[in-house]
Amino acid sequence: MYNKSLVKLPAREQAPEVRRRNFQEVSQGYDEAMALEEATRCIGCKNAPCMTGCPVNVHIPEFIAHVKAGEFDKAYDVIRQTNSLPAICGRVCPQENQCESKCVRGIKGDPVGIGRLERFCADYAMAHKRPQEALPEKNGKRVAVVGSGPSGLTCAGDLAKKGYDVTIYEALHTPGGVLVYGIPEFRLPKSLVREEIRTVEALGVKIETNVVVGRSVTLEELFEEGFSAIYIGSGAGLPRFQKIPGENLNGVYSANEFLTRVNLMKAYSFPQADTPVRVGKKVAVIGGGNVAMDAARSAMRLGAEEVSIVYRRSEKEMPARLEEVHHAKEEGVIFRMLTNPTRILGDERGSVTGMEVVEMELGEPDASGRRRPVVKEGSEYTLEVDTVVVAIGNSPNPLIRDTTPGLATQKWGGLIVDEETGATSLENVYAGGDAVTGAATVILAMGAGKTAAKAIDEKLSGK
Amino acid sequence: MFKILQKERLNDSVTRMVIQAPRVAKKAGPGQFIILRIDENGERIPLTIAGYDREQGTVTIIFQKVGKTTIHLDELEAGDALLDFVGPLGRVSEYGDVKGKRVAVIGGGLGIAIAYPQAVALHELGAKVDVIVGFRNIGLAILLDELQAAAENLIVMTDDGSNGDKGFVTDALKRRLDAGVQYEQVIAIGPMPMMRAVCEMTRPAKIHTVVSMNPIMIDGTGMCGGCRLTVGGETKFACVDGPEFDGHLVDFDEAMKRSRMYSEEEKLSKEKHVCRMKEAAEHVQ
């Protein structure tokens, strides 16, 4: 008999009034008893619709069955078969649009807490120092991976499991991509990312940091160094600005800069860490995605008095993960919906003093299917702010495409690939993740890395 | 880790280091820079590549003690290592066809160290190179022998006239222009007010003037826009679109304001480091 509760068991959390001023993880996840209880809400459907919602096809009912039996190690093994980074996915996937959106229990009541259970299994395995997995026999072929974000790590891990000698090249000084510079500590602890990357290195994957492919070395030179194939997982790290007056004033950050200072460089502990960050009393964050939520909640933790999200559509259209929107509200972030900035104002020293905005109304649906925001005439007003963070999206970095002749790209910069294989226009060069799609999710990037690993193996082994 | 092979103090505040970094050495060109981080709590700072040896796999950097990180860097010795050293970053200088043509390379402050590889590169391309450099007093002069080797005319200015030629680099440039010297192009590298002053002088004469911008940087790979500048009315990222730009198109006012963004924090960080060093020294005594 299964647990008939219609409610998903809540995870333990830090209280909002405490956590809004610290960088420790907000959600503490499930303990063993809670995992056992939530697992029994799964009815173990034969056709498992939840799996179709997972971009890397985790065998969900199978791992949950092991959780029910208290076999947490076995549950972890099942997850790891298809997912190289479960401790991360369990925390940052938008499950409401993926696995949990397809859960049969969600038709009446809450879906099963698949993400929380995955996270529990991964954390359990990490806490109980598992014996190392046996290394696969090497097949003598070398593959280079550009970028150590979720997509590159997944591709590298999958290829290593098949016996390839894999080297990842990373431009920054720490591997992890957006997992280390973008997603904050309070949502994804960096010690955990490091641990998770170690599980990939334990498969024999080498990671070389401080190598900017396109500058330090070109794709052509990598082939000359003896690599048989290359996977490009360089992400979408080029920040977009709105191109409104005042964007170069002091106090205006791209979300990438703000979050890199805070997360990667640990500016929240300045002057213990050498990198400073300036956060004023009143902060406006422009945008409605996860990046905007992360920036707003980070600003709150750095001591801002008032933090607002400024978004040109309504809350319903916000692409951010539901749980993060909920957490941001609990922590006191103000949501100014249907509001669009037109100008940032500054003083004679070049510092931000305010932001002119207009109100918007929702018109007809646009190409993306979302209702297009239209300016409400005569609705301008000025918000008093001293810091502005622009979080309206990122484009792929042009460095690789500019230094690689023959690599086909979309007009907006994304690499063009075969959807089935991830193959680019160049022989034995594959790509995936945000470098192809533009800014999307961790799990989609991982799915692309997995697809390309399979295609690379088939190509190089002549299958 | 990236080992420091040699260290040499060029004057009280300027130091030259040779770093083992084969990947950087293999690809480096004039005008490019590196970013380094000393240790785990360190910040990332950009420094121009002052020289490289592809066979030895070494890169030379020259830096001036101005704040916490450069003071700390100056305390390291040959045999120590830097945690991170990445590059080459930025675009390689493009000079066009300068063979037989006269160009001026102007360096102020630490800019002299950056101007030096430019002078060498132009000299090797067959240009007639006039080098104009400025120091507070002649005792602080650096790299004069090296510059002499690349320059047809080397003009050294001092603020106090201690070498007999008192004034700024712009005074020397003005003298040359007034005397009717025709320059194909001018390359100015140094503090922003100096680069701006040179640009104002060459603008009426319509002499193509290249400046090497030095805004605040974090990653140096184009992912954050911390180094953005307005050039010809457009926003550019100095780390990937530059660091060299047409000086007549750069908005220096904005760039100077942006470079002062963290002045308070920089002071705090420096004071804290100097205090800690003092304490440590007293402890040893």
XYZ file of C-alpha atoms in Angstrom, chain A residues 5-6 15 22 39 44 48 50 82 95 105 120 157-158 210 221-222 245 282 323 351 360 439 459:
24
model
C -0.997 11.965 1.319
C -1.846 14.563 -1.333
C 13.907 30.347 8.575
C 23.585 34.563 5.317
C 9.243 7.611 -1.344
C 5.770 2.831 -9.225
C 6.783 5.861 -15.745
C 8.034 10.989 -14.950
C 22.301 8.166 -16.351
C 11.229 19.888 -11.533
C 0.289 11.771 -8.326
C 18.798 12.892 -0.618
C 31.990 11.575 -17.519
C 30.041 9.515 -20.042
C 43.246 28.644 -16.921
C 45.814 22.942 -32.295
C 43.879 20.574 -30.038
C 21.110 55.461 -21.361
C 18.386 50.114 -2.701
C 10.684 27.459 -5.404
C 27.236 56.826 -9.667
C 3.479 47.798 -19.176
C 20.839 30.391 -21.870
C 31.701 7.880 -34.555
